Short mmCIF file of N, CA and C in Angstrom, two decimals:
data_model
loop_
_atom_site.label_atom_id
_atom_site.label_comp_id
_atom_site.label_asym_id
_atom_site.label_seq_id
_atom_site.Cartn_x
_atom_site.Cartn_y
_atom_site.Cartn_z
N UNK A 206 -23.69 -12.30 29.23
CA UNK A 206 -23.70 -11.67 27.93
C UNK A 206 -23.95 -10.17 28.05
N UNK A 207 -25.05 -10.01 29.08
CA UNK A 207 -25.18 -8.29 29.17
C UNK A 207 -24.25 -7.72 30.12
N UNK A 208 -23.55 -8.44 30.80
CA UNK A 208 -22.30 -7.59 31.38
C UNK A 208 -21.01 -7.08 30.07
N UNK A 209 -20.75 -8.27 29.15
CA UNK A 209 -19.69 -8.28 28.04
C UNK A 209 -20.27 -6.79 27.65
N UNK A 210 -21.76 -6.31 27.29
CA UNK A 210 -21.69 -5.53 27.13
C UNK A 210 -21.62 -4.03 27.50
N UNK A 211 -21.57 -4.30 28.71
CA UNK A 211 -21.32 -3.58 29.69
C UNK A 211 -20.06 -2.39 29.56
N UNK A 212 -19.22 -3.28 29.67
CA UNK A 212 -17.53 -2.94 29.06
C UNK A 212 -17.50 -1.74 28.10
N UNK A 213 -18.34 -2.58 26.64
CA UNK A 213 -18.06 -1.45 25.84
C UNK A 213 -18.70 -0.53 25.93
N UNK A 214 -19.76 -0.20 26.60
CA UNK A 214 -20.42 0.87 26.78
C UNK A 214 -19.59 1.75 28.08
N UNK A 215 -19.29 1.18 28.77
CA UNK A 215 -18.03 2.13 29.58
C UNK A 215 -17.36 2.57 28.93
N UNK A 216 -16.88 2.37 27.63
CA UNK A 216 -15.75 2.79 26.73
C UNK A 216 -16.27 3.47 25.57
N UNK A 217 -17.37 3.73 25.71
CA UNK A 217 -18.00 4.46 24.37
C UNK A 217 -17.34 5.78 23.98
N UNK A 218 -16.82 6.44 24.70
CA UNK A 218 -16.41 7.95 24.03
C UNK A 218 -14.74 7.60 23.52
N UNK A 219 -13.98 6.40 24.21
CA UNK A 219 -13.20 6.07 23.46
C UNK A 219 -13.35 5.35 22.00
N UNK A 220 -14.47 4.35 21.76
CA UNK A 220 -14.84 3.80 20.36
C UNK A 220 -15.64 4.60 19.93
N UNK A 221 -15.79 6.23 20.16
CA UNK A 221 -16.80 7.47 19.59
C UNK A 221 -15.51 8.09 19.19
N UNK A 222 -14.38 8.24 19.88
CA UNK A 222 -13.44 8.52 19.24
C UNK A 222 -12.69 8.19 17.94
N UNK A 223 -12.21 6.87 18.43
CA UNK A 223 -11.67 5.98 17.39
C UNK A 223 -12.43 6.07 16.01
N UNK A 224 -13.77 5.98 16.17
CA UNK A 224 -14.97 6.08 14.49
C UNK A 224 -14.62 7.62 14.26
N UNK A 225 -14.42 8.43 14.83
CA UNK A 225 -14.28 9.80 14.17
C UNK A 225 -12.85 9.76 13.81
N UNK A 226 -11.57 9.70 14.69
CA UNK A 226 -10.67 9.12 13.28
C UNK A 226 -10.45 8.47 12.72
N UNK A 227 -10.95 7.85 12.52
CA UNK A 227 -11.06 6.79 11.28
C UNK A 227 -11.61 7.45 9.90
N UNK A 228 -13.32 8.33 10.46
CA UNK A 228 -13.67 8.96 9.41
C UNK A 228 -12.79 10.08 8.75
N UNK A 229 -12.24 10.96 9.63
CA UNK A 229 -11.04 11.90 9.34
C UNK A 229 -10.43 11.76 8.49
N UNK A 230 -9.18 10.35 8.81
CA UNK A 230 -8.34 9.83 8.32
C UNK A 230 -8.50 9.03 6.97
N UNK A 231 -9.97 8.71 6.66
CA UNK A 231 -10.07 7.63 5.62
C UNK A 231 -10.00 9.28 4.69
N UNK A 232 -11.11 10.40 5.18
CA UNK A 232 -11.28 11.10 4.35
C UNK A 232 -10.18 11.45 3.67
N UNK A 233 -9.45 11.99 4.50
CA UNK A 233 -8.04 12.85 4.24
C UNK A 233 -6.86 12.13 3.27
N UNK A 234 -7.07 10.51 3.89
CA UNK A 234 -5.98 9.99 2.98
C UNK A 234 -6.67 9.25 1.63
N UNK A 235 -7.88 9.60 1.37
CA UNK A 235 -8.30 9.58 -0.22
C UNK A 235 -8.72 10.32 -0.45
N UNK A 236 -8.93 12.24 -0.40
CA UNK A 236 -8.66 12.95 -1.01
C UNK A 236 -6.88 13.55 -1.16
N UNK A 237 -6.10 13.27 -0.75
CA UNK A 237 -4.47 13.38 -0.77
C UNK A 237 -4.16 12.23 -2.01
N UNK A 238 -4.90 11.11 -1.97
CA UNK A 238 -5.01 9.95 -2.84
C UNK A 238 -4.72 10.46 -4.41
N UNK A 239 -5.89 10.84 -3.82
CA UNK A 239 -6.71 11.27 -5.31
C UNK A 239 -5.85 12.37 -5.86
N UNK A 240 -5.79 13.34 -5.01
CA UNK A 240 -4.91 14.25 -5.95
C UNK A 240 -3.50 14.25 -5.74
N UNK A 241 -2.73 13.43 -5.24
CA UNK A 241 -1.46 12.59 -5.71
C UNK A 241 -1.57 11.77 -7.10
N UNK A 242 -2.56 10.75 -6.66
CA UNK A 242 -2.96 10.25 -8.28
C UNK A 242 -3.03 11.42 -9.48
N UNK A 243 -3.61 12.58 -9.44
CA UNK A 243 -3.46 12.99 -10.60
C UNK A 243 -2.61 13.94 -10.70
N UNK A 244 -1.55 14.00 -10.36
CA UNK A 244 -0.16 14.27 -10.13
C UNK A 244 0.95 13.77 -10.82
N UNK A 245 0.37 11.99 -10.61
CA UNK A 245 1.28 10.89 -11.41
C UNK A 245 0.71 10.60 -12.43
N UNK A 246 0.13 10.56 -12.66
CA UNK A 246 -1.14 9.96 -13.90
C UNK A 246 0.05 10.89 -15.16
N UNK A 247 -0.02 11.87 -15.46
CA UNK A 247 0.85 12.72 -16.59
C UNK A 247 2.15 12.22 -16.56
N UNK A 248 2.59 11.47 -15.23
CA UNK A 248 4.03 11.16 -15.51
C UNK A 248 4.01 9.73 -15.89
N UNK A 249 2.99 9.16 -15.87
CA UNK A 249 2.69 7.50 -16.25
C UNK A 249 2.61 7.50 -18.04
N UNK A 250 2.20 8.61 -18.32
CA UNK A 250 1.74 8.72 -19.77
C UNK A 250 2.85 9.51 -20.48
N UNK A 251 3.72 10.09 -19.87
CA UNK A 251 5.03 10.84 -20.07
C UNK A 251 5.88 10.40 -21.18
N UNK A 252 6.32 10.90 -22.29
CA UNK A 252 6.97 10.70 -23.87
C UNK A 252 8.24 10.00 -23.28
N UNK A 253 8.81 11.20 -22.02
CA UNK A 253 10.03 10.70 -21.77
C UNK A 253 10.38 9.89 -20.67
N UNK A 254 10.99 8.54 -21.17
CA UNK A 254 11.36 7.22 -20.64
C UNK A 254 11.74 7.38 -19.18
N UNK A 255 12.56 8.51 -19.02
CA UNK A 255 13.30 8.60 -18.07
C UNK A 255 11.81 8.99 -16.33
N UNK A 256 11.55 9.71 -17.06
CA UNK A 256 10.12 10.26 -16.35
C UNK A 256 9.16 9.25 -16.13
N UNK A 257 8.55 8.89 -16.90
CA UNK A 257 7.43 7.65 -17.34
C UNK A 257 8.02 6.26 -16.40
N UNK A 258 9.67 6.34 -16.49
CA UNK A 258 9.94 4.86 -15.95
C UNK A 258 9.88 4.60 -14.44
N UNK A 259 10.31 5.91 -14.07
CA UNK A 259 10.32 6.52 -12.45
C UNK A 259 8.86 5.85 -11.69
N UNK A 260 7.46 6.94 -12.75
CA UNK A 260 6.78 6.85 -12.30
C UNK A 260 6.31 4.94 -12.61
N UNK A 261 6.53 4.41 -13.11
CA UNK A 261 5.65 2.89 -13.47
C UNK A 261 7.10 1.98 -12.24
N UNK A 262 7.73 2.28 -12.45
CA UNK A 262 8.22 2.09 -10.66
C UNK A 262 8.23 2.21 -9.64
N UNK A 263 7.73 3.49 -9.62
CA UNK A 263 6.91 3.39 -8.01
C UNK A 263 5.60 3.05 -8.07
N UNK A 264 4.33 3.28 -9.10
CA UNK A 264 3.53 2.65 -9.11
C UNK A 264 3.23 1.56 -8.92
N UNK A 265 4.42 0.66 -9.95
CA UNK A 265 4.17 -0.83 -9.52
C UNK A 265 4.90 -1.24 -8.29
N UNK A 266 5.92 -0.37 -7.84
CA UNK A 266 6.47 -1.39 -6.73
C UNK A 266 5.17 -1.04 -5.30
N UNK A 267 4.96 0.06 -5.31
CA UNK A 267 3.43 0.03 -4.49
C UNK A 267 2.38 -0.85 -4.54
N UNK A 268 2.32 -1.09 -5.81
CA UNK A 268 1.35 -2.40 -6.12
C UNK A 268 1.68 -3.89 -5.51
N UNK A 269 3.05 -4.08 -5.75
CA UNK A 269 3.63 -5.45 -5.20
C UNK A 269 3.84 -5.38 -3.75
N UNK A 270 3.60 -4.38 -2.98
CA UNK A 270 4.25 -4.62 -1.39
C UNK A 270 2.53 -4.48 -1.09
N UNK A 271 2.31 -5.61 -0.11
CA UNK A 271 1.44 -5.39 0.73
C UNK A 271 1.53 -4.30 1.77
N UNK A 272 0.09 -3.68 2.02
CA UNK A 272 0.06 -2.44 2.76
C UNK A 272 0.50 -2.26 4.00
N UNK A 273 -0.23 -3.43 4.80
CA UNK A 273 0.56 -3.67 5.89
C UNK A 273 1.84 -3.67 5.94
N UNK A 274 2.79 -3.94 5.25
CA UNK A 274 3.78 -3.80 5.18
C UNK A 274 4.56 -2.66 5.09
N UNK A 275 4.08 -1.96 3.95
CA UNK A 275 4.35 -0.90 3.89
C UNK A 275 4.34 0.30 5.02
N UNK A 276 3.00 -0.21 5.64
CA UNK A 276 3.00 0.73 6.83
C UNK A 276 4.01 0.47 8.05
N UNK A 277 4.35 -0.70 7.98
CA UNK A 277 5.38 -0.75 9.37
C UNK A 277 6.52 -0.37 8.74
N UNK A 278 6.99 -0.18 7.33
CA UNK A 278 8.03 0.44 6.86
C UNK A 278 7.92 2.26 7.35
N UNK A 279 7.03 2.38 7.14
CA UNK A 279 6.73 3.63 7.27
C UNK A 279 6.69 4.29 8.43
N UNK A 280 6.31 3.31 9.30
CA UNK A 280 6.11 3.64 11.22
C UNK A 280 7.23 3.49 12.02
N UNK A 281 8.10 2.43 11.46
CA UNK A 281 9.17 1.87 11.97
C UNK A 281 10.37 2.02 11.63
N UNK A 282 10.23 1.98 9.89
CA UNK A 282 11.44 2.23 9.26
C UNK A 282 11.95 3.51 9.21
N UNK A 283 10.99 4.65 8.85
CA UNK A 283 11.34 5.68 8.65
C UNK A 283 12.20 6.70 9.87
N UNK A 284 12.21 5.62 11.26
CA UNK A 284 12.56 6.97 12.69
C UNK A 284 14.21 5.81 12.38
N UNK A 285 14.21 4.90 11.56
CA UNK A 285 16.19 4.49 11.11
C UNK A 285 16.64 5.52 10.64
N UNK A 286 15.99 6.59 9.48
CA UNK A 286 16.70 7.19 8.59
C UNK A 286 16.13 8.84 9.23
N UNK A 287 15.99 9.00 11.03
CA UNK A 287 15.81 10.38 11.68
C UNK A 287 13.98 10.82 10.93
N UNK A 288 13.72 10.14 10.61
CA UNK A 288 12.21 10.67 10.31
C UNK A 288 11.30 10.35 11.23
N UNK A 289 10.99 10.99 11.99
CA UNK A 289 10.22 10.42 12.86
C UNK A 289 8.51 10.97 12.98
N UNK A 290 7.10 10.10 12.94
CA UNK A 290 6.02 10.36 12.76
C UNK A 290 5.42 10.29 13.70
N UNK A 291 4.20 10.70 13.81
CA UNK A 291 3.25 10.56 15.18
C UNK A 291 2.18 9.01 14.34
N UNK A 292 1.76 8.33 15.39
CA UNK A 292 0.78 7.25 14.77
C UNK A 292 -0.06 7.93 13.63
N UNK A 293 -0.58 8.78 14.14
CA UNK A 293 -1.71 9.78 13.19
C UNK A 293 -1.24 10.04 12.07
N UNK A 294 -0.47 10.47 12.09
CA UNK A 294 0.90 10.92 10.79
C UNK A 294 0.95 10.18 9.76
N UNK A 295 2.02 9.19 10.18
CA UNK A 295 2.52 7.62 9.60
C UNK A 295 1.27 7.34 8.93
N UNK A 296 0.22 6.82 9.18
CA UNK A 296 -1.11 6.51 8.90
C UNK A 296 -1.33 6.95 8.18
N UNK A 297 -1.65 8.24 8.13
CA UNK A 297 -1.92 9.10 6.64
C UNK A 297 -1.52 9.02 5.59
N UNK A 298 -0.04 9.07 6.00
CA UNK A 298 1.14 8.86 5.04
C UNK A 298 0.81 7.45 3.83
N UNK A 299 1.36 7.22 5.38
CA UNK A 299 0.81 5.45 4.50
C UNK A 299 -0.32 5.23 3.43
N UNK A 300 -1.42 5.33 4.20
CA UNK A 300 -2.55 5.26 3.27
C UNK A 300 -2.49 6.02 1.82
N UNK A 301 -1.77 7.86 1.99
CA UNK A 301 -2.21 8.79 0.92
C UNK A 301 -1.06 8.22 0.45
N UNK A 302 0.16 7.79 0.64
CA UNK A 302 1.38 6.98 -0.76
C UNK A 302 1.06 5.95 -1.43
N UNK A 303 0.60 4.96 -0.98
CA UNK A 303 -0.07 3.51 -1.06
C UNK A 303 -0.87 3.83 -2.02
N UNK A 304 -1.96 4.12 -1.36
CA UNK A 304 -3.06 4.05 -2.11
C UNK A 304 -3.11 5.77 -3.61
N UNK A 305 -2.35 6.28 -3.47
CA UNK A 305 -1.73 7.33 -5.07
C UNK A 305 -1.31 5.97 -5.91
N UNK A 306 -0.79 5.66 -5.89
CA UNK A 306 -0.22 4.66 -6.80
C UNK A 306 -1.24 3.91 -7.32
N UNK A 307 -2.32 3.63 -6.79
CA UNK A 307 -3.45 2.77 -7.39
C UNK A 307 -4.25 3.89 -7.88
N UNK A 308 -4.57 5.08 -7.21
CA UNK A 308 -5.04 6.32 -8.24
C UNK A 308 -4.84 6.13 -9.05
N UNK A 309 -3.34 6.69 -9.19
CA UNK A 309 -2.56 6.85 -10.82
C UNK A 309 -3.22 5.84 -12.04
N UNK A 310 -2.74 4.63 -11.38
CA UNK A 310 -3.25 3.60 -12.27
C UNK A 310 -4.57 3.58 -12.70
N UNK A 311 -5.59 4.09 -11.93
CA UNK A 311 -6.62 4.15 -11.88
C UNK A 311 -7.14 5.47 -13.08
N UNK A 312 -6.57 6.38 -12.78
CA UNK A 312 -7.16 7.26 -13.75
C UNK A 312 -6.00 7.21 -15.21
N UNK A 313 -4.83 6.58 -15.31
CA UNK A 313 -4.34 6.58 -16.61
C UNK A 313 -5.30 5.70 -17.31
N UNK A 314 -5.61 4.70 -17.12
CA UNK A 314 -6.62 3.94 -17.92
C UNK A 314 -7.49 4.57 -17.77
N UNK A 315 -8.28 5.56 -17.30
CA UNK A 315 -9.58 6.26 -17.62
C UNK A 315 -9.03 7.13 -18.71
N UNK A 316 -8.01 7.82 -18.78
CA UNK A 316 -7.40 8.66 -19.42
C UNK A 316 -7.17 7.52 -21.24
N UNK A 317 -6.34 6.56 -21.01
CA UNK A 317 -6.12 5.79 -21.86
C UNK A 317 -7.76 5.51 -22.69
N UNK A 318 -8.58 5.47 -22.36
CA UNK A 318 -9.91 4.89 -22.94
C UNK A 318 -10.90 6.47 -23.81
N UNK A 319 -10.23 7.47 -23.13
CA UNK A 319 -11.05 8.67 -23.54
C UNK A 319 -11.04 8.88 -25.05
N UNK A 320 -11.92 8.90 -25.83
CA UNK A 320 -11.98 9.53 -27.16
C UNK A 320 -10.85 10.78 -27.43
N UNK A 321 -10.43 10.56 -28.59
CA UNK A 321 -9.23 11.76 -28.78
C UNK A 321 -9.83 13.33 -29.62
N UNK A 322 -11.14 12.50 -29.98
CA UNK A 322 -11.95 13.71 -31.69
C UNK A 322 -12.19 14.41 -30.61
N UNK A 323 -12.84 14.93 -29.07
CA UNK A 323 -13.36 15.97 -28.82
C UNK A 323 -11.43 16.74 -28.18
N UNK A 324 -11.16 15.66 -27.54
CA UNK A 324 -9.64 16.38 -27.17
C UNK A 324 -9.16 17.10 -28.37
N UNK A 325 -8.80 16.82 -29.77
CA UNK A 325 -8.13 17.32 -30.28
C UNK A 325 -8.83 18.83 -31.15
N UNK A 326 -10.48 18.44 -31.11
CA UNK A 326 -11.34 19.65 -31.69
C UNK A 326 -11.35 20.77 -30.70
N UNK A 327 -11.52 20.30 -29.36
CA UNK A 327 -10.89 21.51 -27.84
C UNK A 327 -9.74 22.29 -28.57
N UNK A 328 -8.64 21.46 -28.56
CA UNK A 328 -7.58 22.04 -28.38
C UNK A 328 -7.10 23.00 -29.82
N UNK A 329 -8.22 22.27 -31.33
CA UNK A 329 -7.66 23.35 -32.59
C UNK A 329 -9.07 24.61 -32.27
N UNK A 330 -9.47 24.43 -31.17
CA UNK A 330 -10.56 25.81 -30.88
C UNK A 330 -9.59 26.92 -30.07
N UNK A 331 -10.36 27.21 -29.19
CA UNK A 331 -9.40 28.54 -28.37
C UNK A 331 -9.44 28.22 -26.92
N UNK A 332 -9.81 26.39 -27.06
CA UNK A 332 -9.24 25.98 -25.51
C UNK A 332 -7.55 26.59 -24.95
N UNK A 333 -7.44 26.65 -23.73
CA UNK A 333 -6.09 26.77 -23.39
C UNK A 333 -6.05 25.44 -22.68
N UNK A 334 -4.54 25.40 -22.22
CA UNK A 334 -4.44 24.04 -22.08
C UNK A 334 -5.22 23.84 -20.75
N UNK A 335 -5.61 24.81 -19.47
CA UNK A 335 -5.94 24.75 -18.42
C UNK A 335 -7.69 24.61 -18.97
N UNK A 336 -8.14 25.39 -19.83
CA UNK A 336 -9.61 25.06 -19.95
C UNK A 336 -9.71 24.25 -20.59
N UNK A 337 -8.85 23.21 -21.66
CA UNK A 337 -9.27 22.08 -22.00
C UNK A 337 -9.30 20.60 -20.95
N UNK A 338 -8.23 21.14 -20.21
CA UNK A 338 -8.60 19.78 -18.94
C UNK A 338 -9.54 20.13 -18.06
N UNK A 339 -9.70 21.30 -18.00
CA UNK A 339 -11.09 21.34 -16.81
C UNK A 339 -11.82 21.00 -17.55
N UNK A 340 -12.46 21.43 -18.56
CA UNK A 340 -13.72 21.03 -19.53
C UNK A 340 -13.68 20.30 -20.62
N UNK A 341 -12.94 20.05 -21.15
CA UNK A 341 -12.82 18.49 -22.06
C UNK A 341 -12.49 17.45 -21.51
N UNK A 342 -11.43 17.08 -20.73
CA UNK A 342 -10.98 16.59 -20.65
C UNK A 342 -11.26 15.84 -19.18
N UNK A 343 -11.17 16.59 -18.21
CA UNK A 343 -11.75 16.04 -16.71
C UNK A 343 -13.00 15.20 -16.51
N UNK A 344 -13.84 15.99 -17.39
CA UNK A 344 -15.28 15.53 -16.56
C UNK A 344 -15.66 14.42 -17.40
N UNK A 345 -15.07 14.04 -18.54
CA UNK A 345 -15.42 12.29 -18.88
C UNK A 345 -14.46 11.28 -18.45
N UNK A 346 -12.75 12.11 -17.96
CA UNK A 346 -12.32 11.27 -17.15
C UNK A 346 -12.75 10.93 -15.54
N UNK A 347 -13.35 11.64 -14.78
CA UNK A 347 -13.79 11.45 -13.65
C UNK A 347 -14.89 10.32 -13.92
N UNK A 348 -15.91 10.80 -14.68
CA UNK A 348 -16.86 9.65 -14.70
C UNK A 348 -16.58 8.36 -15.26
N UNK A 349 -15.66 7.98 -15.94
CA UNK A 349 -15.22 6.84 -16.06
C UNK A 349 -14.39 6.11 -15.32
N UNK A 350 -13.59 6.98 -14.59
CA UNK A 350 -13.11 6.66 -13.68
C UNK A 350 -13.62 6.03 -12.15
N UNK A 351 -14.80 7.12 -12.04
CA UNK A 351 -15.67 7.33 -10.86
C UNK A 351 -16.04 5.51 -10.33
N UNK A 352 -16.11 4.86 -11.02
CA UNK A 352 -16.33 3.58 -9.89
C UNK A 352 -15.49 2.89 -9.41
N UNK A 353 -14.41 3.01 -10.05
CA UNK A 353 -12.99 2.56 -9.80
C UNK A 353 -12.32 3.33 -8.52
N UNK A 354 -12.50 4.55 -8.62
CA UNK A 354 -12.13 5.40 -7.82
C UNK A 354 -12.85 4.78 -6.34
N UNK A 355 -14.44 4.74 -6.46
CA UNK A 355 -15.01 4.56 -5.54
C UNK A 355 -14.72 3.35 -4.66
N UNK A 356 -13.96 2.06 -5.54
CA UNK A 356 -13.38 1.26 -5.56
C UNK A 356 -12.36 1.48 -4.16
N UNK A 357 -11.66 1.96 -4.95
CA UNK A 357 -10.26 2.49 -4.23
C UNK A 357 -10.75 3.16 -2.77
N UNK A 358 -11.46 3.92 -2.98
CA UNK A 358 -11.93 4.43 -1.89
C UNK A 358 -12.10 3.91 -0.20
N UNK A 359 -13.07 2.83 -1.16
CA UNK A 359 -13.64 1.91 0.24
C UNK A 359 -12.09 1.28 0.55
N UNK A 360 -10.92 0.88 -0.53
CA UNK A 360 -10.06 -0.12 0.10
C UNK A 360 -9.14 1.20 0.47
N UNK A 361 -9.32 2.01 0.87
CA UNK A 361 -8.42 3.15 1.59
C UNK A 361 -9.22 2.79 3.09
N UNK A 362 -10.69 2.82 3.76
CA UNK A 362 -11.40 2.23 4.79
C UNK A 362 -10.29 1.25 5.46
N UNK A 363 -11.03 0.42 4.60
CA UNK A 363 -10.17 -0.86 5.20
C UNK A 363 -8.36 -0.70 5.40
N UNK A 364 -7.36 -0.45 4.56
CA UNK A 364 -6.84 -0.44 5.12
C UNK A 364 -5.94 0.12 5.83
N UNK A 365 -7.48 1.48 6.39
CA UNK A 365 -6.64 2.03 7.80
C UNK A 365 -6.83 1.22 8.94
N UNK A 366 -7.71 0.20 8.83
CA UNK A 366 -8.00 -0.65 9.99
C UNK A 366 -6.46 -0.89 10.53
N UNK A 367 -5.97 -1.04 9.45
CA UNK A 367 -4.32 -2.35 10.11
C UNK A 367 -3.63 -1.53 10.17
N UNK A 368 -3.70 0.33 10.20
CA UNK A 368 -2.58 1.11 10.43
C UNK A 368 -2.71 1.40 12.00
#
């Protein structure tokens, strides 16, 4: 039993490696997440069909493909059509496309639930449209959002495991 462990301790600066990208990578591909998600989020809520339909199609078809999957589309499929990624790359990719799509979703329903009386009293004041989303509008969608998000978060962790 104390030889088994033996092994991995010979290999420690390689599994000292591996935990630091991992941390990197989880970071990177849920903050890219996140602000992909609120990228799409305006086109999910979008007047026009044509726009709005785009986006609730790639949203949902992200939703219906398992990730794993997606990622060997992404690792494998993409060097068919001359795109070619480094593991590190692909990974990212994967994770920050994948997991935007559950953003999106994630903050239109935070968005969908927000009271409209302070949005619309912002906006007949001398908000502009950039200071009414930073300050009306953001900071009760973040916090409602915020556990969901955190949600999402951890399942960005996990599944870089399988990238």
């Amino acid at each position: 039993m104390i030889h088994d462990f033996g092994i991995v301790w010979n290999e420690r600066a390689l599994l000292l490696n591996g935990l630091a990208n991992t941390a990197i990578l989880s970071t990177l591909a849920a903050i890219a997440a996140l602000l992909l998600g609120f990228i799409l989020t305006p086109a999910l809520m979008s007047k026009r069909r044509v726009v709005s339909g785009a986006a609730r199609l790639f949203v949902d078809g992200m939703r219906c493909v398992p990730f794993l999957l997606f990622a060997y589309i992404v690792y494998y499929g993409l060097p068919s059509f001359g795109v070619r990624l480094d593991n590190w790359t692909s990974g990212l990719a994967a994770l920050t496309v994948y997991n935007a799509a559950y953003m999106a979703e994630i903050l239109r329903g935070a968005w969908a639930v927000q009271p409209r009386e302070p949005i619309e009293r912002a906006s007949h004041s001398a908000f502009r449209r950039s200071g009414l989303f930073r300050r009306i509008i953001l900071p009760p969608l973040l916090l409602s959002a915020g556990p969901v998000d955190r949600n999402q978060m951890i399942q960005i962790n996990q599944g870089q495991r399988f990238s």
